[in-house]
Short mmCIF file of C-alpha atoms in Angstrom, two decimals:
data_model
loop_
_atom_site.label_atom_id
_atom_site.label_comp_id
_atom_site.label_asym_id
_atom_site.label_seq_id
_atom_site.Cartn_x
_atom_site.Cartn_y
_atom_site.Cartn_z
CA UNK S 1416 20.04 -0.58 -9.17
CA UNK S 1417 18.58 1.15 -12.18
CA UNK S 1418 16.35 4.03 -13.13
CA UNK S 1419 14.64 4.24 -16.43
CA UNK S 1420 11.86 5.89 -18.31
CA UNK S 1421 9.43 3.29 -19.58
CA UNK S 1422 7.14 4.47 -22.32
CA UNK S 1423 4.04 2.35 -22.69
CA UNK S 1424 1.43 3.02 -25.33
CA UNK S 1425 -1.94 1.49 -24.53
CA UNK S 1426 -4.00 3.48 -26.99
CA UNK S 1427 -6.83 1.24 -28.07
CA UNK S 1428 -7.37 3.17 -31.31
CA UNK S 1429 -3.79 2.48 -32.35
CA UNK S 1430 -4.12 -1.22 -31.60
CA UNK S 1431 -7.44 -1.27 -33.40
CA UNK S 1432 -5.79 0.14 -36.53
CA UNK S 1433 -3.22 -2.62 -36.39
CA UNK S 1434 -5.91 -5.20 -35.81
CA UNK S 1435 -7.48 -4.29 -39.14
CA UNK S 1436 -4.16 -5.18 -40.77
CA UNK S 1437 -3.60 -8.43 -38.88
CA UNK S 1438 -7.14 -9.68 -38.31
CA UNK S 1439 -6.44 -12.45 -40.80
CA UNK S 1440 -3.01 -14.03 -40.68
CA UNK S 1441 -2.25 -16.63 -43.37
CA UNK S 1442 -5.95 -16.86 -44.11
CA UNK S 1443 -6.82 -17.91 -40.53
CA UNK S 1444 -9.95 -16.31 -39.08
CA UNK S 1445 -9.02 -15.29 -35.54
CA UNK S 1446 -12.54 -14.19 -34.65
CA UNK S 1447 -13.41 -17.83 -33.87
CA UNK S 1448 -12.07 -17.25 -30.36
CA UNK S 1449 -15.36 -15.51 -29.55
CA UNK S 1450 -17.23 -18.76 -30.23
CA UNK S 1451 -15.09 -20.69 -27.76
CA UNK S 1452 -17.16 -21.99 -24.84
CA UNK S 1453 -16.00 -21.65 -21.25
CA UNK S 1454 -17.24 -21.95 -17.66
CA UNK S 1455 -17.01 -19.14 -15.14
CA UNK S 1456 -18.87 -18.68 -11.87
CA UNK S 1457 -18.01 -15.77 -9.55
CA UNK S 1458 -19.98 -13.42 -7.29
CA UNK S 1459 -19.37 -9.74 -6.57
CA UNK S 1460 -16.07 -9.18 -8.36
CA UNK S 1461 -14.90 -6.10 -10.29
CA UNK S 1462 -14.96 -6.14 -14.10
CA UNK S 1463 -11.16 -6.01 -14.35
CA UNK S 1464 -10.89 -9.18 -12.26
CA UNK S 1465 -13.55 -10.92 -14.35
CA UNK S 1466 -11.61 -10.10 -17.53
CA UNK S 1467 -8.39 -11.30 -15.90
CA UNK S 1468 -9.94 -14.66 -14.99
CA UNK S 1469 -11.46 -15.04 -18.47
CA UNK S 1470 -8.07 -14.27 -20.05
CA UNK S 1471 -6.52 -17.13 -18.05
CA UNK S 1472 -9.15 -19.53 -19.37
CA UNK S 1473 -8.75 -18.59 -23.06
CA UNK S 1474 -5.02 -17.74 -23.03
CA UNK S 1475 -5.64 -14.26 -24.44
CA UNK S 1476 -5.07 -10.76 -22.99
CA UNK S 1477 -7.61 -7.94 -22.93
CA UNK S 1478 -6.73 -4.35 -23.93
CA UNK S 1479 -9.08 -1.44 -23.29
CA UNK S 1480 -9.27 2.18 -22.15
CA UNK S 1481 -10.77 2.92 -18.74
CA UNK S 1482 -13.05 5.58 -20.25
CA UNK S 1483 -14.66 2.84 -22.36
CA UNK S 1484 -14.86 0.03 -19.79
CA UNK S 1485 -15.48 0.63 -16.08
CA UNK S 1486 -13.02 -1.85 -14.61
CA UNK S 1487 -14.13 -1.32 -11.00
CA UNK S 1488 -17.84 -2.02 -11.51
CA UNK S 1489 -18.96 -4.99 -9.40
CA UNK S 1490 -20.62 -7.89 -11.26
CA UNK S 1491 -21.55 -11.56 -10.78
CA UNK S 1492 -21.11 -14.35 -13.34
CA UNK S 1493 -22.71 -17.78 -13.62
CA UNK S 1494 -21.98 -19.40 -17.01
CA UNK S 1495 -21.41 -23.00 -17.98
CA UNK S 1496 -20.34 -23.96 -21.48
CA UNK S 1497 -21.26 -20.55 -22.90
CA UNK S 1498 -19.60 -18.76 -25.87
CA UNK S 1499 -17.04 -16.10 -24.98
CA UNK S 1500 -18.98 -13.45 -26.91
CA UNK S 1501 -22.08 -14.01 -24.78
CA UNK S 1502 -20.06 -13.78 -21.58
CA UNK S 1503 -18.28 -10.59 -22.70
CA UNK S 1504 -21.63 -9.02 -23.60
CA UNK S 1505 -22.73 -9.64 -20.02
CA UNK S 1506 -19.47 -8.43 -18.43
CA UNK S 1507 -19.27 -5.18 -20.44
CA UNK S 1508 -23.03 -4.62 -20.67
CA UNK S 1509 -22.67 -1.91 -23.31
CA UNK S 1510 -23.84 -2.45 -26.89
CA UNK S 1511 -21.48 0.27 -28.19
CA UNK S 1512 -18.38 -1.68 -27.10
CA UNK S 1513 -17.03 -4.01 -29.78
CA UNK S 1514 -14.40 -6.77 -29.72
CA UNK S 1515 -11.58 -7.52 -32.14
CA UNK S 1516 -8.56 -9.85 -32.11
CA UNK S 1517 -4.92 -8.85 -32.56
CA UNK S 1518 -2.68 -11.89 -32.20
CA UNK S 1519 -2.93 -12.75 -28.46
CA UNK S 1520 -4.95 -9.63 -27.57
CA UNK S 1521 -8.69 -9.04 -27.49
CA UNK S 1522 -9.29 -5.34 -28.09
CA UNK S 1523 -12.35 -3.66 -26.53
CA UNK S 1524 -13.24 -0.40 -28.27
CA UNK S 1525 -16.16 1.95 -28.77
CA UNK S 1526 -17.87 2.15 -32.15
CA UNK S 1527 -18.85 5.73 -31.31
CA UNK S 1528 -15.25 6.94 -31.49
CA UNK S 1529 -13.95 7.24 -35.08
CA UNK S 1530 -10.24 6.83 -35.75
CA UNK S 1531 -8.28 10.10 -36.02
CA UNK S 1532 -4.50 9.81 -36.56
CA UNK S 1533 -3.79 13.31 -35.19
CA UNK S 1534 -5.71 12.50 -32.04
CA UNK S 1535 -3.72 9.29 -31.72
CA UNK S 1536 -0.42 11.17 -31.98
CA UNK S 1537 -1.46 13.70 -29.35
CA UNK S 1538 -2.74 11.06 -26.92
CA UNK S 1539 0.41 9.01 -27.34
CA UNK S 1540 2.50 12.04 -26.38
CA UNK S 1541 0.44 13.25 -23.45
CA UNK S 1542 -1.61 10.47 -21.90
CA UNK S 1543 -0.22 7.07 -22.75
CA UNK S 1544 3.41 7.52 -21.78
CA UNK S 1545 4.09 6.29 -18.26
CA UNK S 1546 7.16 7.22 -16.25
CA UNK S 1547 8.64 4.46 -14.10
CA UNK S 1548 11.59 5.32 -11.89
CA UNK S 1549 13.60 2.85 -9.82
CA UNK S 1550 16.37 3.83 -7.43
CA UNK S 1551 18.10 3.49 -4.10
CA UNK S 1552 18.73 6.04 -1.34
CA UNK S 1553 21.82 6.17 0.89
CA UNK S 1554 23.26 8.11 3.81
CA UNK S 1555 25.82 10.47 2.27
CA UNK S 1556 28.44 9.91 4.97
CA UNK S 1557 28.38 6.19 5.75
CA UNK S 1558 26.88 5.03 2.42
CA UNK S 1559 24.30 2.84 4.20
CA UNK S 1560 20.86 2.48 2.56
CA UNK S 1561 18.01 4.42 4.20
CA UNK S 1562 14.88 2.32 4.80
CA UNK S 1563 11.37 3.79 4.54
CA UNK S 1564 12.37 7.13 3.01
CA UNK S 1565 9.48 9.23 1.68
CA UNK S 1566 9.59 9.87 -2.09
CA UNK S 1567 6.88 12.16 -3.48
CA UNK S 1568 6.01 14.85 -5.98
CA UNK S 1569 6.55 18.37 -4.70
CA UNK S 1570 3.25 19.95 -3.68
CA UNK S 1571 1.24 16.86 -4.70
CA UNK S 1572 -0.10 13.81 -2.93
CA UNK S 1573 1.47 11.15 -5.14
CA UNK S 1574 4.39 9.18 -3.73
CA UNK S 1575 5.92 6.02 -2.27
CA UNK S 1576 8.61 4.90 0.22
CA UNK S 1577 11.80 2.86 0.06
CA UNK S 1578 11.90 -0.71 1.34
CA UNK S 1579 14.14 -2.04 4.12
CA UNK S 1580 17.09 -2.00 1.69
CA UNK S 1581 16.56 1.61 0.59
CA UNK S 1582 15.17 0.62 -2.85
CA UNK S 1583 12.09 2.21 -4.39
CA UNK S 1584 9.95 2.30 -7.50
CA UNK S 1585 7.74 5.25 -8.44
CA UNK S 1586 5.20 5.26 -11.30
CA UNK S 1587 3.90 8.56 -12.63
CA UNK S 1588 1.64 9.75 -15.45
CA UNK S 1589 3.41 11.52 -18.33
CA UNK S 1590 1.89 14.84 -17.25
CA UNK S 1591 4.28 14.83 -14.27
CA UNK S 1592 7.43 14.70 -16.41
CA UNK S 1593 8.25 18.36 -15.65
CA UNK S 1594 7.54 18.07 -11.91
CA UNK S 1595 10.03 17.70 -9.06
CA UNK S 1596 10.52 14.72 -6.77
CA UNK S 1597 11.27 15.40 -3.11
CA UNK S 1598 13.06 12.79 -0.98
CA UNK S 1599 12.69 13.19 2.81
CA UNK S 1600 13.87 11.22 5.83
CA UNK S 1601 13.72 11.89 9.54
CA UNK S 1602 16.86 13.74 10.67
CA UNK S 1603 18.06 14.47 7.10
CA UNK S 1604 17.93 17.39 4.67
CA UNK S 1605 15.31 17.08 1.94
CA UNK S 1606 16.61 16.50 -1.58
CA UNK S 1607 14.71 17.82 -4.63
CA UNK S 1608 15.34 16.26 -8.05
CA UNK S 1609 13.50 16.98 -11.35
CA UNK S 1610 11.54 13.96 -12.60
CA UNK S 1611 13.25 14.30 -15.97
CA UNK S 1612 16.72 14.10 -14.40
CA UNK S 1613 15.89 11.23 -12.04
CA UNK S 1614 14.38 9.15 -14.84
CA UNK S 1615 17.56 9.43 -16.93
CA UNK S 1616 20.44 9.31 -14.42
CA UNK S 1617 22.06 6.12 -13.15
CA UNK S 1618 23.46 7.71 -10.00
CA UNK S 1619 22.27 6.74 -6.49
CA UNK S 1620 20.61 9.34 -4.27
CA UNK S 1621 22.47 10.49 -1.14
CA UNK S 1622 20.88 12.34 1.78
CA UNK S 1623 22.79 14.45 4.26
CA UNK S 1624 22.12 14.48 8.00
CA UNK S 1625 21.05 17.73 9.64
CA UNK S 1626 22.89 18.93 12.73
CA UNK S 1627 21.94 21.87 14.92
CA UNK S 1628 23.41 24.05 17.59
CA UNK S 1629 20.96 25.64 19.99
CA UNK S 1630 21.79 29.09 18.56
CA UNK S 1631 20.58 28.08 15.09
CA UNK S 1632 17.02 27.26 16.14
CA UNK S 1633 14.39 29.36 17.84
CA UNK S 1634 13.15 27.10 20.63
CA UNK S 1635 9.63 28.33 21.19
CA UNK S 1636 8.70 25.77 23.83
CA UNK S 1637 10.80 23.79 26.30
CA UNK S 1638 8.13 22.23 28.51
CA UNK S 1639 7.37 18.87 26.83
CA UNK S 1640 3.99 18.50 28.52
CA UNK S 1641 3.00 21.96 27.23
CA UNK S 1642 4.22 21.11 23.71
CA UNK S 1643 2.13 17.92 23.58
CA UNK S 1644 -0.94 19.62 25.07
CA UNK S 1645 -0.76 22.48 22.57
CA UNK S 1646 -0.20 20.05 19.66
CA UNK S 1647 -3.38 18.19 20.63
CA UNK S 1648 -5.35 21.46 20.76
CA UNK S 1649 -4.31 22.20 17.14
CA UNK S 1650 -5.49 18.92 15.57
CA UNK S 1651 -8.40 20.58 13.75
CA UNK S 1652 -6.12 23.37 12.57
CA UNK S 1653 -3.26 21.21 11.29
CA UNK S 1654 -4.93 18.11 9.81
CA UNK S 1655 -7.44 17.50 7.04
CA UNK S 1656 -10.29 15.98 9.04
CA UNK S 1657 -13.00 15.70 6.41
CA UNK S 1658 -13.88 12.50 4.47
CA UNK S 1659 -11.13 11.54 2.04
CA UNK S 1660 -10.16 8.70 -0.30
CA UNK S 1661 -6.60 7.40 0.11
CA UNK S 1662 -5.17 5.08 -2.55
CA UNK S 1663 -2.68 2.97 -0.64
CA UNK S 1664 -0.36 -0.01 -0.81
CA UNK S 1665 -0.66 -2.59 1.97
CA UNK S 1666 1.53 -5.60 2.86
CA UNK S 1667 1.37 -8.26 5.59
CA UNK S 1668 4.12 -10.85 6.17
CA UNK S 1669 4.82 -13.64 8.65
CA UNK S 1670 8.29 -15.02 9.39
CA UNK S 1671 9.14 -18.18 11.33
CA UNK S 1672 12.50 -17.31 12.87
CA UNK S 1673 14.18 -15.64 9.84
CA UNK S 1674 12.24 -17.39 7.08
CA UNK S 1675 9.11 -15.97 5.42
CA UNK S 1676 6.12 -18.31 5.57
CA UNK S 1677 3.30 -16.11 4.21
CA UNK S 1678 2.84 -12.75 2.59
CA UNK S 1679 -0.14 -10.84 1.27
CA UNK S 1680 -0.27 -7.52 -0.59
CA UNK S 1681 -2.94 -5.22 -1.95
CA UNK S 1682 -3.69 -1.91 -3.57
CA UNK S 1683 -6.63 -0.44 -1.71
CA UNK S 1684 -8.81 2.60 -1.65
CA UNK S 1685 -9.46 3.69 1.92
CA UNK S 1686 -12.46 5.78 2.82
CA UNK S 1687 -11.51 7.80 5.91
CA UNK S 1688 -14.71 8.89 7.64
CA UNK S 1689 -13.16 11.82 9.49
CA UNK S 1690 -15.70 13.58 11.73
CA UNK S 1691 -18.65 11.66 10.26
CA UNK S 1692 -21.06 10.67 13.01
CA UNK S 1693 -22.06 6.96 12.94
CA UNK S 1694 -19.70 6.20 10.01
CA UNK S 1695 -16.65 3.96 9.98
CA UNK S 1696 -13.56 3.85 7.78
CA UNK S 1697 -13.80 1.43 4.85
CA UNK S 1698 -11.31 -0.61 2.79
CA UNK S 1699 -11.91 -1.40 -0.87
CA UNK S 1700 -9.35 -3.80 -2.37
CA UNK S 1701 -8.51 -2.91 -5.99
CA UNK S 1702 -5.80 -5.52 -6.59
CA UNK S 1703 -4.40 -8.17 -4.28
CA UNK S 1704 -2.19 -11.22 -4.13
CA UNK S 1705 -0.95 -13.67 -1.51
CA UNK S 1706 1.24 -16.70 -1.02
CA UNK S 1707 1.56 -19.33 1.66
CA UNK S 1708 4.67 -21.45 1.89
CA UNK S 1709 3.94 -24.97 0.65
CA UNK S 1710 5.09 -28.12 2.50
CA UNK S 1711 6.36 -26.23 5.50
CA UNK S 1712 6.43 -29.38 7.56
CA UNK S 1713 5.32 -27.44 10.60
CA UNK S 1714 2.09 -25.50 10.36
CA UNK S 1715 1.13 -23.04 13.04
CA UNK S 1716 -2.57 -23.33 13.70
CA UNK S 1717 -3.32 -19.84 14.83
CA UNK S 1718 -4.92 -16.89 13.15
CA UNK S 1719 -3.71 -13.39 13.84
CA UNK S 1720 -6.00 -10.41 13.62
CA UNK S 1721 -5.67 -8.55 10.35
CA UNK S 1722 -3.34 -5.60 10.25
CA UNK S 1723 -6.20 -3.67 8.65
CA UNK S 1724 -7.87 -3.42 12.04
CA UNK S 1725 -4.62 -2.06 13.49
CA UNK S 1726 -4.40 0.43 10.60
CA UNK S 1727 -7.71 1.89 11.74
CA UNK S 1728 -6.45 2.41 15.28
CA UNK S 1729 -2.99 3.70 14.34
CA UNK S 1730 -4.19 6.91 12.73
CA UNK S 1731 -3.10 8.34 16.07
CA UNK S 1732 -4.17 11.93 15.51
CA UNK S 1733 -7.78 11.06 14.72
CA UNK S 1734 -8.18 8.08 17.04
CA UNK S 1735 -6.69 9.93 20.03
CA UNK S 1736 -4.48 7.04 21.14
CA UNK S 1737 -4.02 7.35 24.90
CA UNK S 1738 -0.62 9.09 24.84
CA UNK S 1739 -2.34 11.84 22.81
CA UNK S 1740 -5.58 11.91 24.77
CA UNK S 1741 -6.03 14.85 27.20
CA UNK S 1742 -7.76 12.53 29.66
CA UNK S 1743 -4.75 10.17 29.80
CA UNK S 1744 -1.75 12.52 29.68
CA UNK S 1745 -1.44 12.25 33.46
CA UNK S 1746 -0.49 8.57 32.98
CA UNK S 1747 2.65 9.51 31.04
CA UNK S 1748 6.02 11.15 31.56
CA UNK S 1749 7.04 13.43 28.65
CA UNK S 1750 10.69 14.41 28.17
CA UNK S 1751 12.17 17.01 25.84
CA UNK S 1752 14.98 15.28 23.89
CA UNK S 1753 16.00 17.94 21.38
CA UNK S 1754 15.39 19.14 17.82
CA UNK S 1755 15.76 17.19 14.57
CA UNK S 1756 14.58 17.58 10.95
CA UNK S 1757 11.64 16.10 9.05
CA UNK S 1758 10.39 17.01 5.56
CA UNK S 1759 12.22 20.36 5.47
CA UNK S 1760 11.04 21.47 8.92
CA UNK S 1761 12.57 21.53 12.38
CA UNK S 1762 10.74 19.21 14.75
CA UNK S 1763 10.81 18.64 18.50
CA UNK S 1764 11.67 15.15 19.73
CA UNK S 1765 9.52 14.32 22.76
CA UNK S 1766 10.04 11.00 24.51
CA UNK S 1767 7.18 9.49 26.51
CA UNK S 1768 6.82 6.53 28.87
CA UNK S 1769 4.27 5.23 31.41
CA UNK S 1770 4.22 7.10 34.70
CA UNK S 1771 2.15 4.63 36.67
CA UNK S 1772 0.21 1.42 36.39
CA UNK S 1773 -3.06 1.47 34.48
CA UNK S 1774 -5.70 -1.08 33.53
CA UNK S 1775 -5.30 -0.12 29.87
CA UNK S 1776 -2.07 -0.65 27.90
CA UNK S 1777 0.38 2.26 28.04
CA UNK S 1778 3.06 2.91 25.42
CA UNK S 1779 6.64 4.16 25.34
CA UNK S 1780 8.14 6.01 22.39
CA UNK S 1781 8.94 9.30 20.68
CA UNK S 1782 6.78 12.05 19.18
CA UNK S 1783 8.06 14.35 16.42
CA UNK S 1784 6.31 17.72 16.49
CA UNK S 1785 6.76 20.58 14.02
CA UNK S 1786 8.47 23.49 15.82
CA UNK S 1787 6.35 26.20 14.17
CA UNK S 1788 2.92 24.65 13.58
CA UNK S 1789 3.09 22.12 16.45
CA UNK S 1790 1.69 19.47 14.11
CA UNK S 1791 2.58 15.92 15.15
CA UNK S 1792 4.34 14.67 12.01
CA UNK S 1793 5.52 11.24 13.19
CA UNK S 1794 5.58 8.83 16.12
CA UNK S 1795 7.53 5.68 17.03
CA UNK S 1796 6.09 3.71 19.94
CA UNK S 1797 5.94 0.25 21.51
CA UNK S 1798 4.48 -1.78 24.37
CA UNK S 1799 6.72 -3.16 27.12
CA UNK S 1800 6.28 -6.68 28.55
CA UNK S 1801 3.74 -5.75 31.23
CA UNK S 1802 1.56 -3.86 28.77
CA UNK S 1803 1.85 -6.58 26.12
CA UNK S 1804 0.14 -9.01 28.47
CA UNK S 1805 -2.89 -6.71 28.55
CA UNK S 1806 -3.48 -6.98 24.78
CA UNK S 1807 -2.26 -10.53 24.06
CA UNK S 1808 -5.77 -11.96 23.62
CA UNK S 1809 -6.76 -9.14 21.26
CA UNK S 1810 -3.95 -9.99 18.80
CA UNK S 1811 -5.01 -13.60 18.15
CA UNK S 1812 -8.37 -14.74 16.77
CA UNK S 1813 -7.90 -18.45 17.43
CA UNK S 1814 -5.20 -21.05 17.87
CA UNK S 1815 -4.86 -24.82 18.14
CA UNK S 1816 -5.64 -26.23 21.59
CA UNK S 1817 -2.14 -27.60 22.19
CA UNK S 1818 -0.28 -24.35 21.50
CA UNK S 1819 0.90 -21.57 23.76
CA UNK S 1820 1.33 -18.17 22.11
CA UNK S 1821 3.09 -15.38 23.97
CA UNK S 1822 3.49 -11.86 22.52
CA UNK S 1823 7.09 -10.64 22.91
CA UNK S 1824 7.10 -7.34 20.99
CA UNK S 1825 4.71 -4.79 19.51
CA UNK S 1826 6.31 -1.80 17.76
CA UNK S 1827 4.60 0.81 15.58
CA UNK S 1828 5.53 3.75 13.37
CA UNK S 1829 3.17 6.42 11.97
CA UNK S 1830 3.87 9.56 9.96
CA UNK S 1831 1.94 12.33 8.20
CA UNK S 1832 2.77 14.43 5.12
CA UNK S 1833 1.77 18.01 4.42
CA UNK S 1834 -0.05 19.04 1.22
CA UNK S 1835 -1.00 22.67 1.06
CA UNK S 1836 -1.59 23.77 4.63
CA UNK S 1837 -2.93 20.47 5.96
CA UNK S 1838 -1.39 17.16 7.02
CA UNK S 1839 -2.61 13.77 5.73
CA UNK S 1840 -1.93 10.21 6.86
CA UNK S 1841 1.13 8.96 4.96
CA UNK S 1842 2.55 5.74 6.41
CA UNK S 1843 1.83 3.14 9.09
CA UNK S 1844 4.03 0.21 10.12
CA UNK S 1845 3.59 -2.50 12.73
CA UNK S 1846 6.02 -5.20 13.84
CA UNK S 1847 4.91 -7.87 16.29
CA UNK S 1848 6.83 -10.89 17.62
CA UNK S 1849 5.25 -14.01 19.18
CA UNK S 1850 6.82 -16.99 20.89
CA UNK S 1851 4.91 -20.10 19.80
CA UNK S 1852 5.39 -23.31 21.73
CA UNK S 1853 3.55 -26.60 21.31
CA UNK S 1854 2.60 -28.71 24.29
CA UNK S 1855 5.56 -30.76 25.55
CA UNK S 1856 7.93 -28.64 23.44
CA UNK S 1857 10.70 -26.99 25.49
CA UNK S 1858 11.88 -24.02 23.39
CA UNK S 1859 9.34 -23.11 20.73
CA UNK S 1860 9.88 -20.70 17.82
CA UNK S 1861 9.63 -16.97 17.19
CA UNK S 1862 7.07 -15.74 14.69
CA UNK S 1863 7.37 -12.18 13.40
CA UNK S 1864 4.29 -10.50 11.98
CA UNK S 1865 4.68 -7.25 10.04
CA UNK S 1866 2.23 -4.97 8.27
CA UNK S 1867 2.75 -1.69 6.46
CA UNK S 1868 0.62 0.79 4.55
CA UNK S 1869 1.66 3.81 2.50
CA UNK S 1870 -0.54 6.45 0.91
CA UNK S 1871 0.31 6.71 -2.80
CA UNK S 1872 -2.42 9.22 -3.71
CA UNK S 1873 -5.06 11.29 -1.92
CA UNK S 1874 -8.41 12.54 -3.24
CA UNK S 1875 -10.46 15.14 -1.37
CA UNK S 1876 -13.16 15.77 -4.01
CA UNK S 1877 -16.36 13.84 -4.81
CA UNK S 1878 -15.86 11.56 -1.81
CA UNK S 1879 -18.45 8.84 -1.22
CA UNK S 1880 -18.74 5.73 0.90
CA UNK S 1881 -18.24 2.38 -0.79
CA UNK S 1882 -21.08 -0.08 -1.30
CA UNK S 1883 -21.12 -2.95 1.18
CA UNK S 1884 -20.47 -5.41 -1.65
CA UNK S 1885 -17.16 -3.65 -2.43
CA UNK S 1886 -15.55 -3.51 1.00
CA UNK S 1887 -13.14 -5.81 2.85
CA UNK S 1888 -13.98 -6.06 6.53
CA UNK S 1889 -10.98 -5.16 8.69
CA UNK S 1890 -11.94 -7.71 11.37
CA UNK S 1891 -11.34 -10.59 8.94
CA UNK S 1892 -8.02 -12.42 8.53
CA UNK S 1893 -6.69 -10.48 5.57
CA UNK S 1894 -4.85 -13.30 3.79
CA UNK S 1895 -8.08 -15.36 3.71
CA UNK S 1896 -9.96 -12.56 1.96
CA UNK S 1897 -7.78 -11.92 -1.10
CA UNK S 1898 -6.59 -13.52 -4.34
CA UNK S 1899 -3.72 -15.89 -5.01
CA UNK S 1900 -0.26 -14.89 -6.19
CA UNK S 1901 0.07 -13.09 -9.54
CA UNK S 1902 3.70 -12.40 -10.59
CA UNK S 1903 2.70 -9.82 -13.25
CA UNK S 1904 0.68 -7.85 -10.81
CA UNK S 1905 1.04 -4.18 -10.05
CA UNK S 1906 0.58 -2.52 -13.43
CA UNK S 1907 0.25 1.25 -13.00
CA UNK S 1908 0.04 1.25 -9.19
CA UNK S 1909 2.79 2.36 -6.79
CA UNK S 1910 3.99 -0.16 -4.23
CA UNK S 1911 6.88 -0.89 -1.84
CA UNK S 1912 9.56 -3.07 -3.42
CA UNK S 1913 10.11 -6.31 -1.46
CA UNK S 1914 13.49 -6.70 0.23
CA UNK S 1915 15.82 -9.43 -1.07
CA UNK S 1916 14.77 -12.20 1.39
CA UNK S 1917 11.10 -11.61 0.63
CA UNK S 1918 11.82 -11.42 -3.12
CA UNK S 1919 13.56 -14.82 -2.99
CA UNK S 1920 10.69 -16.28 -0.96
CA UNK S 1921 8.20 -15.04 -3.58
CA UNK S 1922 10.18 -16.78 -6.32
CA UNK S 1923 10.37 -20.07 -4.39
CA UNK S 1924 6.69 -20.02 -3.49
CA UNK S 1925 5.64 -19.25 -7.05
CA UNK S 1926 7.84 -22.09 -8.39
CA UNK S 1927 6.20 -24.50 -5.96
CA UNK S 1928 2.74 -23.39 -7.07
CA UNK S 1929 3.65 -23.90 -10.74
CA UNK S 1930 4.94 -27.40 -9.95
CA UNK S 1931 1.67 -28.30 -8.23
CA UNK S 1932 -0.36 -26.85 -11.10
CA UNK S 1933 1.51 -29.10 -13.53
CA UNK S 1934 0.77 -32.32 -11.57
#
């Protein structure tokens, strides 16, 4: 485990200055790279992806500032045996942007911005330094790692969570160096640590459990049905229910027994169409990667519905899932369990379970409701065997004719974080287990499907819908819609660190891909 402050300078003006010194090395004219002819044919991809694919073809890296080149603009390319310069002119589509070579880098810069050394020094100090913090979080008493802890900036929407092993990585702009990081976990006291201190210390982070006696807490409500009913009535008061952009990390994995067979990951922007008549939520993939285990020897010919579709339904406050729907409360038994702690607030624990049979699936689980505001801050819930049968067909798109697929488990977790006086969607997890048996096979195998999404940043200003050409449809099989594995992937974005088994699987899969590429 380590934490460190990584300072990265990406200032194009600085690199440009160096390029003037190294443009000719030993009399060799490096500008000839722009005359190299390549083929590239792609439709509706962002500029940053086009540059990435071109860089793979010419074995050079591109460096540029986002205020010069719009990396997210969608373009199409159809070039065969064309010079690189001509292709770049089309990709950038801006006559003021020029290209220069510096060793293995192609620098994109604006001719309208003259070099100013004082400006360079100031930008290097303030804008181009990135803070990258890695760490691990433990229970103070038993020293066990705490999975899926929230780590975020105090009073701001930027953050991440720990993985199943309690590890995390958090990337911040330099402007946040004087801010404070808050670590929170259900049932534990919050811990606040200055960014500066956390980026320099090598010590692990320990959280302490909260314990209460009834005298220490003002119990305002004791009737669980009344608590839930009142919490529902305060949705508009407690939650931000206007359109919003959420930058998020998303991961899907499939395990056969205890061995990973596929994984897919993405950084996405989500357009949440809260209270917009005739509008739906949208997903725009910014970066993505995937891997499928090669030479498994036993392929499972079934396609599971994308977790993205489940993500839409698991925003439980907005979607009014049936255990939070006034019309369906009569189908449930609600029990007051006690009081615990979440994100520096006391919360009620309310258990719920089906009261009677229903044609629709009914859940069992626990709600966590803020004692003072009655905001629902988290929920853990699952479907029992009888209710799983009701949704089994909805979880699978198609399968091979000689296979029997039986759902065995469907568990979900959702939580919300407060910024200002409103709550926003923070994290969603789903874990599903299927028993897959081929015809004439006696036992079969367990397949575990998991998906998770965390909100790493939230934007409430200048919100617009995405163009149809930019979106990923949630009904599609996610792993079929995204790019192949890229080991040097995340860049500036926040993500959930993979646990050790998944990390080892990634390495093995990537080694297999390299071996195939070399054949």
